[in-house]
Amino acid sequence: MDESSSTAMVGGDNNELLLPLKEWVDLSKLAEQQQQSSVLPSPENLRNAQLDYVARAVAVAVVVLGKLLALEENNYDWCPRHISIDNIHLEMGAGDVSILRRRETTIDLTSLQNIQDVELLIPQNISSNGGVSSDEIFKNVGLILYYVFSRGEVPPSSAEQSENNNIAEETMSNARGEMRRRGDESLDDSSQNESDSYEEKAGPNKGRQKVSIQEATKTFRGMSISNVEDALSQKGLSPAICRLIADLIIAPEDVDTNFQSLSEAVAEIRQIMRIPEICFGRDTDSNNSTTNLLSLRFGDGIVGRTDEVGMLLQASARAQMDTESSHICLIGGMAGVGKSYLVDSVKDALMSNGWIYLSCKFDRLMRNQPLVTIASAMESFIQQLINERGLPDGFDADAVVAAIEQSLSASGIVVLSDLVPSLRVLYRPIFAHVIMDDSEEELNYVATETTHDDDDDDVLYEDGISSANTLRNRLHYLFGRLIEAISSVEHPILLFLDDLQWADASSLELLLSLLISWDHDDDTTQRFLIAGAFRSNEVDEAHILRRYIQQFETTRSVSVTNIQLDGITKYGTHVLVSEALLLPLRLTRGLADIVYAKSLGNPLFVKSLLRQLVDENILRYSLSKKRWVWDINDVKSVSVDDNVAELMKHKLLRLPNEVQNALKLISCFGIQVSNDIISMLCTSSESSSEAIITYLEQAQEEHILGHNDQVYKFAHDMLQQSAYDLMSPEEKGACHFRIGLHLMSSLSKEASYDELLFTVVDQINNAKLFGATDVSMDVSFAELNLQAGKRSMEVSDFESAWQYVVFGISYLPEAKWGPSTYELALGLHEAGALACFVNVDTKNLQLSLGEIFENAARFEDKIKAYYILAQNLASLNRANESMATVRFVLNELGEDIPEEVSPDDVEAAMMSTQQLLDGYSKEDIVGVPRLKDEKKQWAVKLMEFSLACAFMLSPRLLPILANRIINILVKDGACKESAFGFSAHSLCLIIIRRDIEAGYSCSKMAIALLESFDAPGSLHRIKTTLQNFVTFLVEPIQSTANVLLESYEGLRATGDNEYACLALNMYVSQSIMLGCSLPVIEIECEEFALRSLRLHQLQYCRNMSSTHNMILALTGNEEAKNPFNLLRDHGISTEDDLLQESLSSGRSGLSLHIYFSRLFAAFWLKKYTEAAEFAAQYRKLGRFSMRFIDIYHALYEGLTAFHLARCSTDKAIKTEWMGVGENSVDRFKVWQEHSTWNFENKLFLLEAECHRCTGEDDVADSKYLAAIESAQRHRFLHEEGLAAELYASFLAERGESDSSKTHLLRATACYEKWGASAVVNLLKSPE
């Protein structure tokens, strides 16, 4: 390349934009002086001006070296004199050069820093001579940088010595003394001598002569690197910059630190520019003490994880935009590889973009505190809301507070406050209302079903057994609603769960629920990403976490991002070491190679190893050189442990004994311990608060602990494990026991009883695992475990509850059923049975129940156990055995329930119930006194439970059970289960007696009674049942359908997922029969099927899939979608598969649903023969029970029958079909009397078809017109179209073609609005 082409500006027209580098240095120096003189002359202000100059110089160095590198890469033909300060010019912005050269009072810094490019302007008399060595290039580059950074000076000659080091040595001596006073013996006299070998011996300062840069070039060979470093250091430059320039000018003797290429020098100056600590160095005049300068600094940045950070950010972007799936990012790796550091590295970036960051950490020693870990993340956020701190920019705290209240409701807030106590502060009026107004029953459901009362231990069992699963579901639902209320598209949530390998089953179940139970639709604003970190080497196939990970990965609605972290690369280790020592990569290369070989790139191991080198005085900070120094041979000789835990253990062993003991103490609490607990422990005579805190502060100085206003926390769980493992098993047991006993004395006086209760019990139980206990206190320990178990169940953590029960039983004496511990043994085994029932732990359930049945002294003490047994049998589809168990208990309680029920028994029971209720109004029922007799309460509860089994197995039992429940209400009083006696009687009145008016009236009594108990779960459940059997017979279906949606929300809020999904199924069915838009219902149906599957309600997912298939047939989209794809994992691919399974398994309800769906689709698609077959199969399979689906079966079977009768030429067959149709007419005549709105148009249409078949055309004509008008008036769009279509057909037969076409067009318009494209196409077809 020739000179003219390599220096484009030579002879150019833009020289007015060029500023010689020398002139730039003069101007920048002048700017520094102006900055120093413009403020008060303080050391800080002078230092700031110096640092600003250094920053400008580094920026210039980067662009100059970058330009030289570009020339080299383009094969520039170098000459040593080409690379000279005189030849380098900076291309500035337009007008900047003229502004700067005016030398105004204040140099314009903007113009000074506006460097566009660098040009190398070479005089014509300098020519290339080729063969230039790299040393010469590095030397000249170094001289240029020296000139820039020294503000226009040149390097000292060999005769010029560095400044005397007395001040530095005195400072080092003071630092050693300070460290000795702290008990740190790492700096001893021998290390002083070793350190001296690294220092350049100072001679007398002869002063510096001014020499030109050319003269400096001639004499640099007489200089030492130390001379250059010292001279630059006196200019306030960092060791990294000093060493960079010195090593460029003079090649180091150590070839490993030599520059190999110009690109290496460019990379180094860019690293210096990127990291302020390397650029500006450690400043003893700043807030850092000299002692702090002697410690390593590991920055907040993450090293060697660019790809993994990208994956995490991509997952967050998907979570923010995706409405179809829930998102989880699983981060696996060994301890110390930086899993939590990875998540923390993206925290600031996400929060700056509006994300809400929540985090929590599971603990191997504190695993039994129910859901406390995940709840702690929510607790931190609520505290942020209260304090309005730590929230992302633009976050509307007031709006979120209002949204939480609206989403959770008062009762939900009270329930969650047990786990998130700050809700009590955020919503004080709600809790003031609960505390102050005992007569108000708005929150009674919460008080009776989900909160604890020390004075009533039976609350959990009397209301908790029947709703154990609903309690868990409710809590999951409330957590989901809380997240939904907080998050939005603008402010998504990142929930980070660290150390998932130690998560308890209840927490993992909540996590699964949050992911798969999420309601995804286009209107949702909730945005949520879970990041979970775990030690993959500790999670094998048998680990509980593995099972949940498999569920995440196989669930269609959950998007999983897997990130596996191993050790960082060799280069990553180099960067980590370089930044820890605040030295360039080139200078730490040899040290980093050894560290990598010993640590295999585990970041925690790397940091621990570096700290070990410091502790052993192999790696030390030189105050005179102002940087870290080491002997590479000493580093190589260091022996390290095979794992991080041992390395950290040895680090702890180097601490004073008092500090070790303090760390042992707090390690018994896990990763962190609250200040309050520390204060309680410090009241003992063996240690004072000041002493322990002093020792913990020393641990903080060693980076072992962190501390804030609330907790002491180990810097890493491996440190906690290492501190814990400093104790022998015997010492661990003794320490746990001592802690537990001491805190136990504070239980009664602590306001935060629950938190302290679990802490005490966990300490006592951990002590027992190591064989430490006090037999004389075993009964007290058993009682505490029972309390903890019950409290766990009240927040739906049945897994932890079982663990507490097991411990509690282990403390009981051998004769545990003796008089002194009888009640305690009974309570523990009852709690254990309930926990095992919910946990589906059949083996331990049988053992717990067997203990009670064998040892309970009174039958009354066995009732709860029998109740659990009956529920377990029912859940296993052993309804007959469940019913037999209930019948046995009821008989023992004096409520004899016959095994065989005759029609006379049914009639007698219904007559008896009618007589009991004679004279009672709805108001009278509500005013009945509450039932107090415990045996009667259990009798009603057991009969209410058995109603469902009776309906399936022996419907004749329904009126018997209803009569017994109502009899107890009238004679002894009411409980909330009494309402189900009224609902059962209501069904009997309608199904058996066909007395719709009386049945409807009785249903209203049931609802009013439940409303008086304010039991929302039971209320929504009974409403859902009545909507299917009673309400629609009287009230407009348009209003009842909306009630079903309200019931769904209410049932989800109370945790009753089964009935919630039933409500959705009924809502869809009623919407279809209302004539709502089929495309809209199709979308809802698809979403509701998926929702049912997520809520583990497979039976309703099956129903919904069949309904979806029917809608697709009517809309003509059968080929586009297969609604049974959701059921492929359960062996179902088609509706035929589903029907076969339902018939073979005896699921008559599902079979009826499928037959009705097929009947409905076949009728509308004019496949009347098929419709008749499906109607007949429906009738064969089930009895007519006046369900919603039964009513519409009667309608479409009747219409189908009249069509077939009209088309039949066989008189007998026609008569048979007419009989079927006339039966439907008779039924609708009865039903129309109770609801003109719902049934009038249907009756008119059936009558029109009947008269058409009998040739009564005039009557048929009027009935058709009446059917059309009634359907329109009562808003049944599709039935208006059907009446118009059949009327058009009738008119066409009579030859009235014009009128027929008019009504056919009307029918087509109705069907198009309905969205039934397949039906429309049939009308438009030529046939």
Short mmCIF file of C-alpha atoms in Angstrom, two decimals, residues 938-1282:
data_model
loop_
_atom_site.label_atom_id
_atom_site.label_comp_id
_atom_site.label_asym_id
_atom_site.label_seq_id
_atom_site.Cartn_x
_atom_site.Cartn_y
_atom_site.Cartn_z
CA TRP A 938 -71.75 -35.17 62.07
CA ALA A 939 -74.96 -36.90 61.00
CA VAL A 940 -75.91 -34.00 58.70
CA LYS A 941 -72.36 -33.74 57.37
CA LEU A 942 -72.24 -37.44 56.55
CA MET A 943 -75.66 -37.40 54.89
CA GLU A 944 -74.71 -34.35 52.81
CA PHE A 945 -71.57 -36.14 51.67
CA SER A 946 -73.54 -39.28 50.71
CA LEU A 947 -76.05 -37.40 48.51
CA ALA A 948 -73.78 -37.62 45.45
CA CYS A 949 -73.20 -41.36 45.94
CA ALA A 950 -76.92 -41.91 46.43
CA PHE A 951 -77.77 -40.07 43.21
CA MET A 952 -75.45 -42.39 41.28
CA LEU A 953 -76.09 -45.69 43.07
CA SER A 954 -79.57 -45.56 44.51
CA PRO A 955 -81.63 -42.49 43.56
CA ARG A 956 -84.43 -43.62 45.81
CA LEU A 957 -82.20 -42.79 48.75
CA LEU A 958 -82.30 -39.08 47.88
CA PRO A 959 -85.69 -38.34 49.44
CA ILE A 960 -84.76 -40.44 52.50
CA LEU A 961 -81.55 -38.48 53.11
CA ALA A 962 -83.24 -35.15 52.37
CA ASN A 963 -85.96 -35.97 54.86
CA ARG A 964 -83.46 -36.87 57.62
CA ILE A 965 -81.45 -33.66 57.08
CA ILE A 966 -84.55 -31.45 57.15
CA ASN A 967 -85.90 -33.33 60.16
CA ILE A 968 -82.73 -32.47 62.13
CA LEU A 969 -83.00 -28.84 61.01
CA VAL A 970 -86.58 -28.50 62.23
CA LYS A 971 -86.01 -30.30 65.54
CA ASP A 972 -82.41 -29.47 66.47
CA GLY A 973 -81.14 -26.59 64.35
CA ALA A 974 -79.36 -25.80 61.11
CA CYS A 975 -75.80 -26.02 59.84
CA LYS A 976 -74.56 -25.07 56.40
CA GLU A 977 -74.83 -28.68 55.17
CA SER A 978 -78.59 -28.51 55.93
CA ALA A 979 -79.00 -26.47 52.74
CA PHE A 980 -78.09 -29.53 50.69
CA GLY A 981 -81.06 -31.35 52.22
CA PHE A 982 -83.30 -28.66 50.73
CA SER A 983 -81.60 -28.87 47.34
CA ALA A 984 -82.02 -32.67 47.36
CA HIS A 985 -85.68 -32.30 48.28
CA SER A 986 -86.04 -29.76 45.48
CA LEU A 987 -84.71 -32.28 42.96
CA CYS A 988 -87.04 -34.97 44.31
CA LEU A 989 -90.06 -32.69 43.93
CA ILE A 990 -89.18 -32.03 40.29
CA ILE A 991 -87.88 -35.43 39.21
CA ILE A 992 -90.32 -37.66 41.10
CA ARG A 993 -93.43 -35.52 41.49
CA ARG A 994 -92.89 -33.20 38.51
CA ASP A 995 -93.85 -30.39 40.89
CA ILE A 996 -91.75 -27.59 39.41
CA GLU A 997 -93.25 -24.80 41.47
CA ALA A 998 -92.66 -26.55 44.81
CA GLY A 999 -89.19 -27.67 43.73
CA TYR A 1000 -88.23 -24.14 42.68
CA SER A 1001 -89.49 -22.74 45.98
CA CYS A 1002 -87.49 -25.31 47.92
CA SER A 1003 -84.34 -24.46 45.94
CA LYS A 1004 -84.68 -20.83 46.97
CA MET A 1005 -84.81 -21.94 50.61
CA ALA A 1006 -81.55 -23.83 50.10
CA ILE A 1007 -79.83 -20.75 48.67
CA ALA A 1008 -81.18 -18.43 51.36
CA LEU A 1009 -80.04 -20.78 54.11
CA LEU A 1010 -76.52 -20.98 52.72
CA GLU A 1011 -76.37 -17.21 52.27
CA SER A 1012 -77.14 -16.85 55.97
CA PHE A 1013 -74.02 -18.90 56.75
CA ASP A 1014 -71.97 -16.89 54.27
CA ALA A 1015 -70.28 -20.00 52.91
CA PRO A 1016 -69.40 -18.94 49.36
CA GLY A 1017 -67.90 -22.27 48.33
CA SER A 1018 -71.00 -24.23 49.25
CA LEU A 1019 -73.26 -21.50 47.87
CA HIS A 1020 -71.72 -21.55 44.41
CA ARG A 1021 -71.73 -25.31 44.43
CA ILE A 1022 -75.41 -25.55 45.20
CA LYS A 1023 -76.23 -22.86 42.65
CA THR A 1024 -74.38 -24.83 39.98
CA THR A 1025 -76.38 -27.96 40.80
CA LEU A 1026 -79.69 -26.10 40.82
CA GLN A 1027 -78.91 -24.42 37.48
CA ASN A 1028 -78.73 -27.88 35.95
CA PHE A 1029 -81.95 -29.21 37.44
CA VAL A 1030 -84.23 -26.46 38.68
CA THR A 1031 -83.61 -22.80 37.96
CA PHE A 1032 -83.81 -22.90 34.16
CA LEU A 1033 -87.29 -24.44 34.45
CA VAL A 1034 -88.56 -21.12 35.79
CA GLU A 1035 -86.10 -18.31 35.12
CA PRO A 1036 -84.99 -17.10 31.65
CA ILE A 1037 -81.98 -19.11 30.51
CA GLN A 1038 -80.25 -15.88 29.49
CA SER A 1039 -79.99 -14.93 33.16
CA THR A 1040 -79.09 -18.38 34.45
CA ALA A 1041 -76.17 -18.75 32.04
CA ASN A 1042 -74.49 -15.67 33.47
CA VAL A 1043 -74.95 -17.07 36.99
CA LEU A 1044 -72.91 -20.09 35.93
CA LEU A 1045 -69.97 -17.88 34.95
CA GLU A 1046 -70.20 -16.11 38.30
CA SER A 1047 -70.31 -19.49 40.00
CA TYR A 1048 -67.20 -20.57 38.12
CA GLU A 1049 -65.25 -17.59 39.45
CA GLY A 1050 -66.61 -18.14 42.95
CA LEU A 1051 -65.80 -21.84 42.92
CA ARG A 1052 -62.27 -21.19 41.68
CA ALA A 1053 -61.83 -18.62 44.44
CA THR A 1054 -62.86 -21.18 47.06
CA GLY A 1055 -60.76 -23.95 45.50
CA ASP A 1056 -63.57 -26.19 44.25
CA ASN A 1057 -62.08 -26.94 40.83
CA GLU A 1058 -64.41 -29.86 40.17
CA TYR A 1059 -67.60 -27.87 40.44
CA ALA A 1060 -65.94 -24.87 38.76
CA CYS A 1061 -65.37 -26.96 35.63
CA LEU A 1062 -68.90 -28.35 35.88
CA ALA A 1063 -70.15 -24.75 35.85
CA LEU A 1064 -68.14 -24.06 32.69
CA ASN A 1065 -69.60 -27.14 30.98
CA MET A 1066 -73.12 -26.06 31.84
CA TYR A 1067 -72.43 -22.49 30.76
CA VAL A 1068 -71.35 -23.68 27.31
CA SER A 1069 -74.36 -25.99 26.99
CA GLN A 1070 -76.79 -23.23 27.94
CA SER A 1071 -75.04 -20.74 25.62
CA ILE A 1072 -75.52 -23.10 22.70
CA MET A 1073 -79.20 -23.60 23.50
CA LEU A 1074 -79.57 -19.83 23.77
CA GLY A 1075 -78.41 -19.43 20.18
CA CYS A 1076 -75.26 -17.48 21.08
CA SER A 1077 -72.63 -17.03 18.37
CA LEU A 1078 -71.15 -20.45 17.60
CA PRO A 1079 -67.69 -19.10 16.61
CA VAL A 1080 -67.49 -17.30 19.96
CA ILE A 1081 -68.62 -20.40 21.84
CA GLU A 1082 -66.13 -22.49 19.86
CA ILE A 1083 -63.28 -20.30 21.13
CA GLU A 1084 -64.63 -20.48 24.67
CA CYS A 1085 -65.12 -24.21 24.42
CA GLU A 1086 -61.53 -24.79 23.32
CA GLU A 1087 -60.21 -22.59 26.12
CA PHE A 1088 -62.48 -24.17 28.75
CA ALA A 1089 -61.42 -27.69 27.73
CA LEU A 1090 -57.78 -26.74 28.17
CA ARG A 1091 -58.59 -25.02 31.45
CA SER A 1092 -60.32 -28.16 32.74
CA LEU A 1093 -57.30 -30.23 31.81
CA ARG A 1094 -54.98 -27.82 33.64
CA LEU A 1095 -57.16 -28.08 36.73
CA HIS A 1096 -56.92 -31.89 36.61
CA GLN A 1097 -60.62 -32.22 35.83
CA LEU A 1098 -60.31 -34.74 33.03
CA GLN A 1099 -63.99 -35.71 33.05
CA TYR A 1100 -65.04 -32.17 32.16
CA CYS A 1101 -62.30 -31.85 29.58
CA ARG A 1102 -63.83 -34.94 27.94
CA ASN A 1103 -67.31 -33.38 27.99
CA MET A 1104 -66.04 -30.09 26.61
CA SER A 1105 -64.13 -31.81 23.81
CA SER A 1106 -67.31 -33.58 22.70
CA THR A 1107 -69.21 -30.28 22.75
CA HIS A 1108 -66.41 -28.66 20.78
CA ASN A 1109 -66.64 -31.40 18.19
CA MET A 1110 -70.38 -30.74 17.83
CA ILE A 1111 -69.80 -27.02 17.29
CA LEU A 1112 -67.16 -27.70 14.65
CA ALA A 1113 -69.71 -29.84 12.78
CA LEU A 1114 -72.22 -26.98 12.76
CA THR A 1115 -69.66 -24.36 11.72
CA GLY A 1116 -68.20 -26.61 9.01
CA ASN A 1117 -64.72 -26.72 10.55
CA GLU A 1118 -64.50 -30.41 11.34
CA GLU A 1119 -61.46 -30.90 9.13
CA ALA A 1120 -59.62 -27.86 10.49
CA LYS A 1121 -59.38 -28.93 14.12
CA ASN A 1122 -59.39 -32.06 16.22
CA PRO A 1123 -60.67 -31.16 19.70
CA PHE A 1124 -59.55 -34.56 20.99
CA ASN A 1125 -55.85 -33.72 20.60
CA LEU A 1126 -55.97 -32.60 24.22
CA LEU A 1127 -56.80 -36.16 25.23
CA ARG A 1128 -54.14 -37.97 23.18
CA ASP A 1129 -52.04 -38.54 26.27
CA HIS A 1130 -55.03 -40.40 27.72
CA GLY A 1131 -55.51 -42.66 24.72
CA ILE A 1132 -58.30 -40.61 23.09
CA SER A 1133 -57.95 -39.45 19.47
CA THR A 1134 -61.56 -39.38 18.26
CA GLU A 1135 -65.06 -39.12 19.64
CA ASP A 1136 -65.53 -42.83 18.94
CA ASP A 1137 -62.58 -43.52 21.24
CA LEU A 1138 -64.15 -41.34 23.89
CA LEU A 1139 -67.56 -43.00 23.59
CA GLN A 1140 -66.06 -46.47 23.76
CA GLU A 1141 -64.10 -45.55 26.89
CA SER A 1142 -67.16 -44.03 28.57
CA LEU A 1143 -69.33 -47.05 27.84
CA SER A 1144 -66.71 -49.56 28.99
CA SER A 1145 -65.92 -47.63 32.18
CA GLY A 1146 -69.56 -47.03 33.10
CA ARG A 1147 -69.40 -43.23 32.79
CA SER A 1148 -73.07 -42.90 31.91
CA GLY A 1149 -73.03 -39.11 32.24
CA LEU A 1150 -70.32 -38.77 29.59
CA SER A 1151 -72.06 -41.28 27.30
CA LEU A 1152 -75.32 -39.31 27.56
CA HIS A 1153 -73.46 -36.12 26.75
CA ILE A 1154 -71.90 -37.65 23.62
CA TYR A 1155 -75.20 -39.09 22.41
CA PHE A 1156 -76.92 -35.75 22.90
CA SER A 1157 -74.14 -33.88 21.07
CA ARG A 1158 -74.49 -36.28 18.15
CA LEU A 1159 -78.28 -35.94 18.21
CA PHE A 1160 -78.04 -32.14 18.16
CA ALA A 1161 -75.52 -32.02 15.29
CA ALA A 1162 -77.34 -34.67 13.22
CA PHE A 1163 -80.68 -32.86 13.58
CA TRP A 1164 -79.34 -29.48 12.43
CA LEU A 1165 -77.46 -31.11 9.56
CA LYS A 1166 -80.72 -32.82 8.54
CA LYS A 1167 -79.49 -36.35 9.18
CA TYR A 1168 -82.77 -37.30 10.79
CA THR A 1169 -82.33 -41.05 10.78
CA GLU A 1170 -79.01 -40.71 12.63
CA ALA A 1171 -80.57 -38.18 14.98
CA ALA A 1172 -83.32 -40.64 15.85
CA GLU A 1173 -80.77 -43.38 16.55
CA PHE A 1174 -78.78 -41.14 18.88
CA ALA A 1175 -81.95 -40.03 20.64
CA ALA A 1176 -82.96 -43.63 21.21
CA GLN A 1177 -79.49 -44.56 22.56
CA TYR A 1178 -79.70 -41.61 24.91
CA ARG A 1179 -83.08 -42.75 26.17
CA LYS A 1180 -81.89 -46.33 26.68
CA LEU A 1181 -78.86 -45.30 28.65
CA GLY A 1182 -80.34 -42.95 31.20
CA ARG A 1183 -83.48 -42.18 33.08
CA PHE A 1184 -85.30 -38.93 32.47
CA SER A 1185 -84.19 -36.75 35.39
CA MET A 1186 -85.33 -33.31 34.29
CA ARG A 1187 -81.75 -32.20 33.74
CA PHE A 1188 -81.12 -29.35 31.34
CA ILE A 1189 -79.89 -31.80 28.73
CA ASP A 1190 -83.00 -33.98 29.21
CA ILE A 1191 -85.28 -31.06 28.29
CA TYR A 1192 -83.49 -30.42 25.01
CA HIS A 1193 -83.30 -34.11 24.24
CA ALA A 1194 -87.10 -34.10 24.42
CA LEU A 1195 -87.24 -31.12 22.03
CA TYR A 1196 -84.98 -32.50 19.32
CA GLU A 1197 -86.23 -36.05 19.62
CA GLY A 1198 -89.79 -34.75 19.19
CA LEU A 1199 -88.93 -32.62 16.14
CA THR A 1200 -87.00 -35.54 14.62
CA ALA A 1201 -89.89 -37.89 15.24
CA PHE A 1202 -92.41 -35.59 13.50
CA HIS A 1203 -90.12 -35.29 10.48
CA LEU A 1204 -89.72 -39.06 10.20
CA ALA A 1205 -93.44 -39.56 10.73
CA ARG A 1206 -94.17 -37.11 7.92
CA CYS A 1207 -91.76 -38.90 5.61
CA SER A 1208 -92.87 -42.42 6.49
CA THR A 1209 -95.24 -44.39 4.22
CA ASP A 1210 -95.62 -47.21 6.74
CA LYS A 1211 -98.67 -46.49 8.92
CA ALA A 1212 -97.34 -48.39 11.95
CA ILE A 1213 -94.00 -46.68 11.84
CA LYS A 1214 -95.65 -43.30 11.36
CA THR A 1215 -97.88 -43.96 14.36
CA GLU A 1216 -94.85 -44.89 16.43
CA TRP A 1217 -93.04 -41.70 15.49
CA MET A 1218 -96.12 -39.65 16.15
CA GLY A 1219 -96.28 -41.15 19.65
CA VAL A 1220 -92.71 -40.05 20.36
CA GLY A 1221 -93.41 -36.54 19.08
CA GLU A 1222 -96.71 -36.17 20.95
CA ASN A 1223 -94.95 -37.23 24.17
CA SER A 1224 -92.60 -34.27 23.71
CA VAL A 1225 -95.57 -31.96 23.11
CA ASP A 1226 -97.16 -33.09 26.36
CA ARG A 1227 -93.99 -32.45 28.32
CA PHE A 1228 -93.51 -28.97 26.91
CA LYS A 1229 -97.10 -28.09 27.72
CA VAL A 1230 -96.27 -28.68 31.39
CA TRP A 1231 -92.97 -26.87 31.28
CA GLN A 1232 -94.39 -23.92 29.39
CA GLU A 1233 -96.75 -23.26 32.28
CA HIS A 1234 -93.75 -22.50 34.52
CA SER A 1235 -91.60 -20.59 32.00
CA THR A 1236 -93.26 -19.06 29.00
CA TRP A 1237 -89.96 -17.35 28.20
CA ASN A 1238 -87.96 -20.54 27.86
CA PHE A 1239 -90.48 -23.01 26.47
CA GLU A 1240 -93.33 -21.24 24.65
CA ASN A 1241 -91.66 -21.03 21.24
CA LYS A 1242 -90.53 -24.67 21.49
CA LEU A 1243 -94.07 -25.83 22.31
CA PHE A 1244 -95.49 -23.82 19.39
CA LEU A 1245 -92.98 -25.38 17.01
CA LEU A 1246 -93.66 -28.92 18.21
CA GLU A 1247 -97.41 -28.32 17.89
CA ALA A 1248 -96.95 -26.89 14.39
CA GLU A 1249 -95.07 -29.98 13.30
CA CYS A 1250 -97.66 -32.22 14.94
CA HIS A 1251 -100.58 -30.49 13.16
CA ARG A 1252 -98.67 -30.57 9.89
CA CYS A 1253 -98.35 -34.34 10.23
CA THR A 1254 -102.09 -34.72 10.92
CA GLY A 1255 -103.04 -32.47 8.00
CA GLU A 1256 -104.37 -29.61 10.15
CA ASP A 1257 -102.71 -27.01 7.95
CA ASP A 1258 -104.50 -23.92 9.22
CA VAL A 1259 -103.63 -24.70 12.82
CA ALA A 1260 -100.09 -25.60 11.80
CA ASP A 1261 -99.76 -22.30 9.93
CA SER A 1262 -100.71 -20.25 12.98
CA LYS A 1263 -98.48 -22.29 15.25
CA TYR A 1264 -95.47 -21.78 12.94
CA LEU A 1265 -95.99 -18.04 12.96
CA ALA A 1266 -96.43 -18.07 16.74
CA ALA A 1267 -93.21 -20.07 17.12
CA ILE A 1268 -91.28 -17.60 14.97
CA GLU A 1269 -92.64 -14.58 16.86
CA SER A 1270 -92.09 -16.16 20.31
CA ALA A 1271 -88.51 -17.21 19.51
CA GLN A 1272 -87.71 -13.70 18.30
CA ARG A 1273 -89.32 -12.07 21.34
CA HIS A 1274 -87.51 -14.35 23.80
CA ARG A 1275 -84.17 -14.02 21.96
CA PHE A 1276 -83.64 -17.62 20.78
CA LEU A 1277 -82.04 -16.72 17.45
CA HIS A 1278 -81.34 -20.23 16.16
CA GLU A 1279 -84.83 -21.44 17.08
CA GLU A 1280 -86.32 -18.44 15.28
CA GLY A 1281 -84.38 -19.59 12.22
CA LEU A 1282 -85.51 -23.20 12.69
#
